[in-house]
Coordinates of C-alpha atoms in Angstrom, one line a residue:
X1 CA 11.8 -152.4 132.7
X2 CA 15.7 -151.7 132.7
X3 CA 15.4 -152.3 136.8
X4 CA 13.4 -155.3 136.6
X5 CA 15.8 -156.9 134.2
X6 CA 18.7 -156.0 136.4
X7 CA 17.0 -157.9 139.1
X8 CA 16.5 -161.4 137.3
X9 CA 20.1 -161.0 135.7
X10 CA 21.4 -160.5 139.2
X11 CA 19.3 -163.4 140.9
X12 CA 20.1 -165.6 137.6
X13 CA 23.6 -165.2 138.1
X14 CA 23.8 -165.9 141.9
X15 CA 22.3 -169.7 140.7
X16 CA 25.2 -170.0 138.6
X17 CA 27.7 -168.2 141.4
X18 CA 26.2 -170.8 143.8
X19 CA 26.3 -173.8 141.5
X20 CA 29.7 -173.4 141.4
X21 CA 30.5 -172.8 145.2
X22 CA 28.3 -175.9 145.5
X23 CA 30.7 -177.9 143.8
X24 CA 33.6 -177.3 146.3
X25 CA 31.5 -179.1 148.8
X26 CA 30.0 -182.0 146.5
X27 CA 33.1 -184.2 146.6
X28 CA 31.9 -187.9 147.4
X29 CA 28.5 -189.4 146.6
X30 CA 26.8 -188.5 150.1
X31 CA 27.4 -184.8 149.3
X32 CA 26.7 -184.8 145.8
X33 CA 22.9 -186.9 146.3
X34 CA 21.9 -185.9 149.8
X35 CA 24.3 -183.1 151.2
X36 CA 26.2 -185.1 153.0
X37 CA 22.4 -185.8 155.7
X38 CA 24.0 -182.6 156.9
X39 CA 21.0 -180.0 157.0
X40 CA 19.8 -178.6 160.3
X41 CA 16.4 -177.2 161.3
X42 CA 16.3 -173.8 159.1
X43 CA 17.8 -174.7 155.6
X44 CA 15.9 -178.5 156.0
X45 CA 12.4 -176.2 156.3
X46 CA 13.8 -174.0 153.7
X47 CA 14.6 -176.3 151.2
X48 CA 11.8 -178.5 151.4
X49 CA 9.8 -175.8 151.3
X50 CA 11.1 -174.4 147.9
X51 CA 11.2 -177.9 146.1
X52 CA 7.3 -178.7 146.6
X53 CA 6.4 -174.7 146.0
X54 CA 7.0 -174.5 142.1
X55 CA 5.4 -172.9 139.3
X56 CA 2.0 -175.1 139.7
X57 CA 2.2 -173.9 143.4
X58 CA 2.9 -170.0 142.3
X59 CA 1.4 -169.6 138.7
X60 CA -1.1 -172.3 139.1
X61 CA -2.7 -171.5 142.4
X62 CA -3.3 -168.2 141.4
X63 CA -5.3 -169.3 138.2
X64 CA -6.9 -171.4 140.4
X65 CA -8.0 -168.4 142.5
X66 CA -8.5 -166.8 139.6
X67 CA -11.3 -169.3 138.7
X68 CA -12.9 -170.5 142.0
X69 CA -11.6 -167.9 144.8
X70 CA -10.8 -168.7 147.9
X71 CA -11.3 -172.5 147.0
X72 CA -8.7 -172.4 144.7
X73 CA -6.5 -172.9 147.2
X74 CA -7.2 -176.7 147.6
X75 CA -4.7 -178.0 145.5
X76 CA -1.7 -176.4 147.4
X77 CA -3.2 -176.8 150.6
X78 CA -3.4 -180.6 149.8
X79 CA 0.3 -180.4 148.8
X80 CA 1.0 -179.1 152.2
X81 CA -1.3 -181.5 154.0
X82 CA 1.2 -184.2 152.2
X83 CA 4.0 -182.6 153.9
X84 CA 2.8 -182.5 157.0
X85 CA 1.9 -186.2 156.9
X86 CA 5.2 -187.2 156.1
X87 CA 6.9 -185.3 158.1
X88 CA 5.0 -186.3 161.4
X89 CA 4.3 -189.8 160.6
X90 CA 7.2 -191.0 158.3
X91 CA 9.6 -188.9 157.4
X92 CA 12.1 -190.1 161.0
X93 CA 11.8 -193.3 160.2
X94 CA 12.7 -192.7 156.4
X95 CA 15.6 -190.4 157.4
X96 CA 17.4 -193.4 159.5
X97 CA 17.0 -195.7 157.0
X98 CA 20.7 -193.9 155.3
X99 CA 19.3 -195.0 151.9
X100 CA 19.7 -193.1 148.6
X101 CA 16.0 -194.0 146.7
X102 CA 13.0 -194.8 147.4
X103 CA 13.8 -197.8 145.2
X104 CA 16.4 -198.8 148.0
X105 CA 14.1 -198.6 150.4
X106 CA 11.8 -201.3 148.9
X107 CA 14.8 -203.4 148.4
X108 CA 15.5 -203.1 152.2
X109 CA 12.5 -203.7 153.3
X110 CA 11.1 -206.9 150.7
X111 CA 14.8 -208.3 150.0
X112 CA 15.5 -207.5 147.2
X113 CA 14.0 -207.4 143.5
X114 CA 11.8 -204.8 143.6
X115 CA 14.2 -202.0 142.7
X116 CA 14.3 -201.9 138.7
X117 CA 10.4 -201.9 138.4
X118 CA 9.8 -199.5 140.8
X119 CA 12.8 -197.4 139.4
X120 CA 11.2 -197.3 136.1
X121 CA 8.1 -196.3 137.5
X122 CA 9.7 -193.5 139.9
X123 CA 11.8 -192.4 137.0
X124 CA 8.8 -191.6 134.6
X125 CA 7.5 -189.6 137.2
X126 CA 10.4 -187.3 138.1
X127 CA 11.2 -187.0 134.4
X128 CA 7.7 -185.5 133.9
X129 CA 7.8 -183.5 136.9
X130 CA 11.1 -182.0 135.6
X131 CA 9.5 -181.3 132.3
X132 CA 6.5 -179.5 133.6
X133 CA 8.6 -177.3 135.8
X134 CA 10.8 -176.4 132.7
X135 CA 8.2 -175.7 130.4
X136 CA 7.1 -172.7 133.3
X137 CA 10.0 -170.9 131.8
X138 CA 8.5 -170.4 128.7
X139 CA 5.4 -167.9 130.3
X140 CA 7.9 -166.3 132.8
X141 CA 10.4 -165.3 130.2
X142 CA 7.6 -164.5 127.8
X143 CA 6.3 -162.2 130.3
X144 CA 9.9 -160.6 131.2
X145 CA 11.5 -160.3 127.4
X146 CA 8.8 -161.4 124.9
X147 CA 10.9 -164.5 124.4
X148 CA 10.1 -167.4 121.6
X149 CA 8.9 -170.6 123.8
X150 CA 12.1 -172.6 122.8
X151 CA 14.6 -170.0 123.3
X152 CA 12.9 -169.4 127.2
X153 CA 12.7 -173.2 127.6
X154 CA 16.7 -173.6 127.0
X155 CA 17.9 -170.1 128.7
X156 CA 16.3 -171.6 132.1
X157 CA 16.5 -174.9 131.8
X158 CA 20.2 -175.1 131.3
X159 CA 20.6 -172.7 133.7
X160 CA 19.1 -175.6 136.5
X161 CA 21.2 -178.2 134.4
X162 CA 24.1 -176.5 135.2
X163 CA 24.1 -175.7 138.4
X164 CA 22.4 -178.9 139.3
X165 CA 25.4 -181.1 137.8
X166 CA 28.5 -178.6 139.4
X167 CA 27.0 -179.0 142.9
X168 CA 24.4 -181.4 143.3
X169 CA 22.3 -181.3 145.7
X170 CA 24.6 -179.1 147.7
X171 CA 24.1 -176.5 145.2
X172 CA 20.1 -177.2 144.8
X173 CA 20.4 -176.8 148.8
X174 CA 21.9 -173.2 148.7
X175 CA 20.3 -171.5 145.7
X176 CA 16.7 -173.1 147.1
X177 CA 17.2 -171.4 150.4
X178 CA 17.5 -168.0 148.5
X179 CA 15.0 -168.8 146.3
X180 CA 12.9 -169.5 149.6
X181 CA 13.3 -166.0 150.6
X182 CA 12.8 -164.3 147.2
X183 CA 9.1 -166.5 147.3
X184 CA 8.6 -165.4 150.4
X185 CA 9.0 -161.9 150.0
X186 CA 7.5 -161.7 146.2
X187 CA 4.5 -163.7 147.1
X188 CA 3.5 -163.4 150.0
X189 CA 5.2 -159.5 151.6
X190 CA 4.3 -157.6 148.1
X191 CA 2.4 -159.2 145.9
X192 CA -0.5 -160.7 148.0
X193 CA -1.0 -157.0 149.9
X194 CA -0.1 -155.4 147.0
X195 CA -3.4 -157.1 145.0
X196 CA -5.7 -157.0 148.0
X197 CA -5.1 -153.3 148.1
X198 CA -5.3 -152.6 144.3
X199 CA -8.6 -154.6 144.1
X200 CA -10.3 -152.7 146.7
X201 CA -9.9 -154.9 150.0
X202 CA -11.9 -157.9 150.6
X203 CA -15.2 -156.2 151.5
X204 CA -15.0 -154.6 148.0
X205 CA -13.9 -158.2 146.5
X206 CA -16.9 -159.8 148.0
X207 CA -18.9 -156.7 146.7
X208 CA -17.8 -157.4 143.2
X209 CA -17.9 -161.1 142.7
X210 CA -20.2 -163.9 143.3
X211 CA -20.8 -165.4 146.6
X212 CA -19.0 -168.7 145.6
X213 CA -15.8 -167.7 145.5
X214 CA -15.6 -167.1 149.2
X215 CA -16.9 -170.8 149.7
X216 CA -14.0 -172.9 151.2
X217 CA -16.0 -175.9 149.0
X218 CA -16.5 -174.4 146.2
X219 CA -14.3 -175.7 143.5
X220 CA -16.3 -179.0 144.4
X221 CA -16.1 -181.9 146.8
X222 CA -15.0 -184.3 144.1
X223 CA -12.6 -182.4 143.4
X224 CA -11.1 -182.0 146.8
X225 CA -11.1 -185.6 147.2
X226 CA -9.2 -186.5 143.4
X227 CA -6.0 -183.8 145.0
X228 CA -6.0 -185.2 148.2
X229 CA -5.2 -188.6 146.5
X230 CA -3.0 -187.6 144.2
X231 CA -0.9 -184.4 145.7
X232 CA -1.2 -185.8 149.5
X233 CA -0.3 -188.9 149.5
X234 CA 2.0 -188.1 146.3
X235 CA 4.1 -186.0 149.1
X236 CA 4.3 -189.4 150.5
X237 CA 6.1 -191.6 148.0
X238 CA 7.9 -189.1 145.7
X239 CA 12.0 -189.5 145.2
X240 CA 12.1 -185.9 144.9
X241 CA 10.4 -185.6 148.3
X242 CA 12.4 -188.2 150.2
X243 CA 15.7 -187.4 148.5
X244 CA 15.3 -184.0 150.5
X245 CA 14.4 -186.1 153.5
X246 CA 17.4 -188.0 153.3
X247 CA 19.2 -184.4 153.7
X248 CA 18.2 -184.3 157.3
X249 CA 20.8 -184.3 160.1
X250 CA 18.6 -186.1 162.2
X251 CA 15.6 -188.1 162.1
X252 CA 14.0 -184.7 164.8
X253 CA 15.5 -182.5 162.3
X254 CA 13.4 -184.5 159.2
X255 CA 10.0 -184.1 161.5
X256 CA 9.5 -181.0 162.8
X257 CA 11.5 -179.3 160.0
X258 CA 9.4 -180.6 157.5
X259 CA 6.0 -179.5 160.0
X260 CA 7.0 -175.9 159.5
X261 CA 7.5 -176.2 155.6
X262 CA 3.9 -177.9 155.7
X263 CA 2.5 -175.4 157.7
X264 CA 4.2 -172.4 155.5
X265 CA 2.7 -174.6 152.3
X266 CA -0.8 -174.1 153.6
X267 CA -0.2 -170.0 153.7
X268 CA 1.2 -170.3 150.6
X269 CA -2.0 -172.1 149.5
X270 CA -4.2 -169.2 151.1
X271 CA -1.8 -166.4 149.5
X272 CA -2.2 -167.5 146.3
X273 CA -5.8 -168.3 146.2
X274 CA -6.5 -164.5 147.5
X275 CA -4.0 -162.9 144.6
X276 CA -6.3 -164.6 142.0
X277 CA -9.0 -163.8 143.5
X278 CA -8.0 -160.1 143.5
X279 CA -7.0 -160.6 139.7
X280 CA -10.7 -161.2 139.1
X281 CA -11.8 -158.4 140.7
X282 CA -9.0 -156.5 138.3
X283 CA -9.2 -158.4 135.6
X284 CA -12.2 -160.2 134.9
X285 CA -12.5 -161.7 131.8
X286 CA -8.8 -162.8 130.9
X287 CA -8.3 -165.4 128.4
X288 CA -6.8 -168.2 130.5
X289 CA -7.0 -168.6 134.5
X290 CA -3.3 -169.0 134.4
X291 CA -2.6 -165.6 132.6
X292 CA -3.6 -163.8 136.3
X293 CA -0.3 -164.1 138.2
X294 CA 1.3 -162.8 134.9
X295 CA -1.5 -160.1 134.2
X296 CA -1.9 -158.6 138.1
X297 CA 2.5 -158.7 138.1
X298 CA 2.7 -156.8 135.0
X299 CA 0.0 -153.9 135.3
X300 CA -0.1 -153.6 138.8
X301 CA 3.5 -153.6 140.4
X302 CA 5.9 -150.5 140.5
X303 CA 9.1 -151.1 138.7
X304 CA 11.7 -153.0 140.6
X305 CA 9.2 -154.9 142.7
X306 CA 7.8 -156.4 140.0
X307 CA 11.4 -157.5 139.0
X308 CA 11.8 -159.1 142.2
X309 CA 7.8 -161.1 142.1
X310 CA 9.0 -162.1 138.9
X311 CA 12.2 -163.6 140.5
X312 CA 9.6 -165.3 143.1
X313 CA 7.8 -166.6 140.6
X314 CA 11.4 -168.2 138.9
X315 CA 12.5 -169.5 141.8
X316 CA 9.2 -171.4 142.3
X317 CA 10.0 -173.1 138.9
X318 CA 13.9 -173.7 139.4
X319 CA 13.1 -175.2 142.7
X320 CA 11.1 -177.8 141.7
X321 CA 13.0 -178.6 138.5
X322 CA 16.3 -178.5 140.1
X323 CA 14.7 -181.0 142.8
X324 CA 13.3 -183.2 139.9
X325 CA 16.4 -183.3 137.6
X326 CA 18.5 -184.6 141.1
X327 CA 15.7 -187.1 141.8
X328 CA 15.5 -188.5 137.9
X329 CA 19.1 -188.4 137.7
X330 CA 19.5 -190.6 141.2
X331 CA 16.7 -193.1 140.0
X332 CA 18.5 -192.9 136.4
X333 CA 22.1 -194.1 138.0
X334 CA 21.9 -195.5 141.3
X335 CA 18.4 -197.6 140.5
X336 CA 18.2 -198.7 136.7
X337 CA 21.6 -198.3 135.2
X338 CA 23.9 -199.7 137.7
X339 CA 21.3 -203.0 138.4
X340 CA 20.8 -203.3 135.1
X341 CA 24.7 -203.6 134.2
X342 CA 25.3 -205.3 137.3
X343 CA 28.0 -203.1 139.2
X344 CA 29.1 -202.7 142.5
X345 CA 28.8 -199.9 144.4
X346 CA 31.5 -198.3 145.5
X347 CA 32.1 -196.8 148.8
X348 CA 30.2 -193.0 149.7
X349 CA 34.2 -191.5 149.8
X350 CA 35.2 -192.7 145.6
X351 CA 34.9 -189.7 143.1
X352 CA 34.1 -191.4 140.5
X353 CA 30.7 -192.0 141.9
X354 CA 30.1 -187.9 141.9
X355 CA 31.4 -187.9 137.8
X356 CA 29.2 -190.7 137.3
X357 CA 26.0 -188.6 138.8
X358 CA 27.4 -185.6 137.7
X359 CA 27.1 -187.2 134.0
X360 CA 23.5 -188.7 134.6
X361 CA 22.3 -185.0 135.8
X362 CA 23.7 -183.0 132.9
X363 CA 22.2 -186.3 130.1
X364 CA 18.8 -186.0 132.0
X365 CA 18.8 -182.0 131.8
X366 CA 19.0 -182.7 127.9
X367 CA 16.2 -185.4 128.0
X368 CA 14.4 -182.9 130.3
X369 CA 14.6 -179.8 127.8
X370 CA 14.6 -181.6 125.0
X371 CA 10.9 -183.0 125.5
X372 CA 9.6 -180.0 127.4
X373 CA 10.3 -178.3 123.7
X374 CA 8.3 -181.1 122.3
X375 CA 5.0 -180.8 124.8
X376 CA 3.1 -178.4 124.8
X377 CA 0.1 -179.5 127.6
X378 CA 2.0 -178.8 131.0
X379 CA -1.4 -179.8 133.0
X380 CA -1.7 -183.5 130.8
X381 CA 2.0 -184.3 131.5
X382 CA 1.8 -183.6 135.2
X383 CA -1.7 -185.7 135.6
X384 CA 0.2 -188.7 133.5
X385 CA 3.4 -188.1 136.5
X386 CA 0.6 -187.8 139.9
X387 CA -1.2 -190.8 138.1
X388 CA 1.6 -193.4 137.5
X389 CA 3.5 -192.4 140.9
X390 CA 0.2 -192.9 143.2
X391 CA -1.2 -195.9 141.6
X392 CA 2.0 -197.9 141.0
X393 CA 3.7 -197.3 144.7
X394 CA 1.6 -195.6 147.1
X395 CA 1.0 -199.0 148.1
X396 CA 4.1 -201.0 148.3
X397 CA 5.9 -198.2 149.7
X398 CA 2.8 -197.4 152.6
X399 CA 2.7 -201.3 152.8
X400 CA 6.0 -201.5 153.4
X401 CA 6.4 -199.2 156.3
X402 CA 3.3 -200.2 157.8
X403 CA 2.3 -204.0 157.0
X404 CA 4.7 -206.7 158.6
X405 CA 2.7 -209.9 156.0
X406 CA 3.8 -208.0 152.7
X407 CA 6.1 -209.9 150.4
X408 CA 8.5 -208.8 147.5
X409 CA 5.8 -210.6 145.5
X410 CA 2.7 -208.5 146.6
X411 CA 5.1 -205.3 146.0
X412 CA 5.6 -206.3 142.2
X413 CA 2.2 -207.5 141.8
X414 CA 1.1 -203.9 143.0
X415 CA 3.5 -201.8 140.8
X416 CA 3.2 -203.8 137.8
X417 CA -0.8 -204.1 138.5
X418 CA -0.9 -200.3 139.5
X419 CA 0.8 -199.3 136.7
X420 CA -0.8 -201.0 134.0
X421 CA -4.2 -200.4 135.0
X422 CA -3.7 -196.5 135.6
X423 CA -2.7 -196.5 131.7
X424 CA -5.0 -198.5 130.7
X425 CA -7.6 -196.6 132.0
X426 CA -6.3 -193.5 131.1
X427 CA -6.3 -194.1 127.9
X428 CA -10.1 -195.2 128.1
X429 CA -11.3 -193.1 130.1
X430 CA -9.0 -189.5 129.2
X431 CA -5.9 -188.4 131.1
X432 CA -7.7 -185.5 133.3
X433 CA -10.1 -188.0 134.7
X434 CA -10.5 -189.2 137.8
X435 CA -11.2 -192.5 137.4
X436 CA -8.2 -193.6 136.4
X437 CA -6.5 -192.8 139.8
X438 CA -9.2 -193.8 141.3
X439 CA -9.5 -197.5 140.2
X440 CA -6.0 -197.8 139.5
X441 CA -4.9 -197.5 143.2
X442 CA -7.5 -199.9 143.9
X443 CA -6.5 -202.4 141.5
X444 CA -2.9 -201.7 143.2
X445 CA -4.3 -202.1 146.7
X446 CA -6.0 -205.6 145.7
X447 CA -3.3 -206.8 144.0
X448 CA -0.2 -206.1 147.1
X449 CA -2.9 -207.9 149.5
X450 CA -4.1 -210.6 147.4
X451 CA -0.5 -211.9 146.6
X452 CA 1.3 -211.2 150.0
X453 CA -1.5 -213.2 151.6
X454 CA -0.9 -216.1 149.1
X455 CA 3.1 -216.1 148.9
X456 CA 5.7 -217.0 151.3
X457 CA 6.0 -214.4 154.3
X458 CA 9.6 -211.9 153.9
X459 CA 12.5 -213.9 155.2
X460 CA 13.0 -213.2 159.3
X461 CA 16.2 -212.4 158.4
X462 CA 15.4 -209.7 156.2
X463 CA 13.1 -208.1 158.7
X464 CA 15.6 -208.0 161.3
X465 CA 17.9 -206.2 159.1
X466 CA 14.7 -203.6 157.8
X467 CA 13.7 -203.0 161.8
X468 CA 17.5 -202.3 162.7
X469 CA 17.8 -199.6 159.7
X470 CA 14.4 -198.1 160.8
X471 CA 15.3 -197.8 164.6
X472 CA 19.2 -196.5 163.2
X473 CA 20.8 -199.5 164.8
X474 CA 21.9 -201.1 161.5
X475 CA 25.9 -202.5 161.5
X476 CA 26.4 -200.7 158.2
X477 CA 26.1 -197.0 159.3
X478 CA 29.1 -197.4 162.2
X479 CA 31.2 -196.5 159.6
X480 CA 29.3 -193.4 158.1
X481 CA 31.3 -190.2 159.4
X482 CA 29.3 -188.5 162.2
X483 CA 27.4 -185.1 160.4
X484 CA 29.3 -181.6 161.1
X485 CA 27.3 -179.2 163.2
X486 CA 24.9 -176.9 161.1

């Protein structure tokens, strides 16, 4: 294993290397939060790639092809399916509004008041997302040095913590793109043949196992349905997501850069759900669905290869952490703290605006490690995130962008409505059910529309101002320096 090691040392340490180049760059608040909205074409599709690829995507995707076959792929493909939304249908728009949060945006757009309650609400959920992704550590490490849970929870979580505050998103920009590569050629250039091969090709996979797992429905229409509402049109509302958006040099850039990260999501989805599928075929009564990526790397892989899958499978995790801690920090700062204490903000250029991030990063990387150490089901946590984050703003942020008659009113009806009810239900019915998404958003829906329709229409004014920032006319980006070339 004295090879493999050397590989994650090595990859471990260019993080850190880059963290720290990263923070050269990261010296006003535009570069520290959204990279200055420098990215072109190639490092845009990179990175957004990477962040909604983590260890769900990688680790998860596989268990699920591990468990249904080829129909395991669903939950991925439906992340990628988000992406490809977004990207085609919102995510110009979003890029030429110049905002920071998603919070911002709702502010723009109903005039105000909306941004603390729909903070909180976006906060919870990228706090949880961070968590999950941290607690991945635990099963990568375990499988690389036998480590205790704790002690692999802390080594890469303060890892991401560290570069994440040097840099910000400048660094989470440069070590995604490698860690883009590394997934690309772990997952899908070694591993993916590598299982096909050692399980006998497909016509002896299909020889071996039952005919469902090579049913494209067979992990269940219901099913289908419950992560098309909360993984697709969670890729639409998600400060994690849009905070990459906001990277963009151009609203063209933001579209068709995020169509070919969608696009590589959906092979990702396929990849993963044919490795587990092969791990069946190898390996066919494990003890968990999620022990196969670990299993089929271990046993299977020549040394120094497997070092390097194993590096896929950590970048996967860091990627989306790193991209989570950014987005909870933001919504931390720039949405609930500096509202609720009432400051100004200063101008993009002021560096105490980067200390004051830089400080809200590193105290949400504690908060982050600290409660992935106390949790221990990674699956509940990330159901509780989806849940809160689809039923308390899909609508008003959809509504928004799309429906001229909704009020500030409707918005807070919906979130506080939304949000309520998705708890509420949860609790009733069990976190892992459907239900609660399912009549939450619907309470959220009735709510937005029923108390639009019976409240004053937005101010005129206000909707000037929102369709200016959409079209990129608005008086207050003159001043904004004009992006570098890329």
């Amino acid at each position: 294993m004295a090879i493999d090691y050397t590989v994650i040392v090595v990859y471990l340490a260019g993080m850190l290397a880059m963290g720290w180049w990263g923070m050269r760059r990261a010296r006003s608040k535009s570069e520290f939060l959204v990279a200055g909205r420098r990215l072109g074409p190639a490092m845009y599709s990179g990175t957004m790639a990477a962040i909604v690829l983590g260890g769900a995507s990688t680790i998860g995707g596989v268990g699920l092809g591990y468990q249904y076959g080829l129909s395991g792929a669903w939950m991925v493909f439906t992340i990628g399916l988000g992406l490809l939304a977004l990207s085609v249908f919102f995510s110009a728009r979003i890029a030429r509004l110049k905002v920071y949060t998603v919070s911002e945006m709702l502010d723009l757009r109903y005039g105000g008041r909306a941004g603390v309650i729909s903070g909180v609400v976006m906060w919870a959920y990228t706090l949880m997302l961070a968590v999950t992704s941290t607690i991945a550590y635990a099963t990568i490490f375990d499988v690389l040095f036998d480590m205790n849970r704790t002690v692999a929870i802390v080594l890469g979580g303060s890892i991401v913590v560290a570069y994440s505050t040097l840099g910000g998103m400048w660094s989470i920009t440069l070590t995604d793109m490698v860690q883009f590569v590394v997934k690309t050629i772990g997952v899908l250039l070694l591993l993916l043949p590598i299982a096909v091969v050692k399980a006998g090709g497909f016509s002896e996979m299909k020889a071996k196992l039952p005919t469902a797992y090579f049913d494209p429905l067979g992990i269940g229409g219901e099913t289908i349905f419950t992560y098309v509402l909360i993984y697709t049109f969670g890729m639409l509302i998600g400060q994690d997501i849009w905070q990459r958006v906001f990277t963009a040099r151009s609203d063209t850039t933001a579209k068709w850069g995020g169509t070919v990260a969608g696009t590589y999501c959906l092979a990702y989805a396929l990849a993963g759900a044919v490795i587990g599928t092969a791990a069946k075929v190898l390996y066919p009564k494990l003890g968990s669905p999620d022990d196969a990526f670990a299993t089929i790397v271990k046993d299977e892989l020549p040394v120094g290869v497997r070092g390097l899958v194993l590096a896929a499978a950590l970048a996967a995790v860091m990627s989306t952490s790193s991209g989570a801690l950014i987005a909870c920090a933001t919504v931390a700062n720039n949405d609930i703290w500096s509202r609720l204490r009432g400051a100004v903000r200063r101008s993009d250029g002021e560096h105490d605006e980067v200390k004051g991030n830089r400080a809200f990063i590193l105290l949400m990387g504690l908060a982050v490690i600290g409660t992935a150490i106390a949790l221990n089901n990674v699956v509940e946590a990330l159901t509780v995130a989806y849940n809160l984050l689809v039923a308390g703003l899909l609508v008003p942020i959809l509504g928004g962008l799309l429906w001229k008659r909704g009020t500030v009113q409707g918005a807070l009806a919906s979130v506080i409505v939304g949000g309520l009810a998705v708890i509420g239900l949860m609790a009733g019915y069990g976190i892992l059910a459907n239900e609660p998404v399912y009549y939450g958003l619907l309470s959220s829906l009735v709510a937005y529309v029923a108390v639009s329709l019976g409240t004053k229409p937005t101010d005129e004014v206000v909707l000037a101002t929102w369709r200016e920032r959409l079209a990129g006319r608005s008086p207050e980006l003159a001043s904004e320096p004009v992006p570098a070339p890329q």
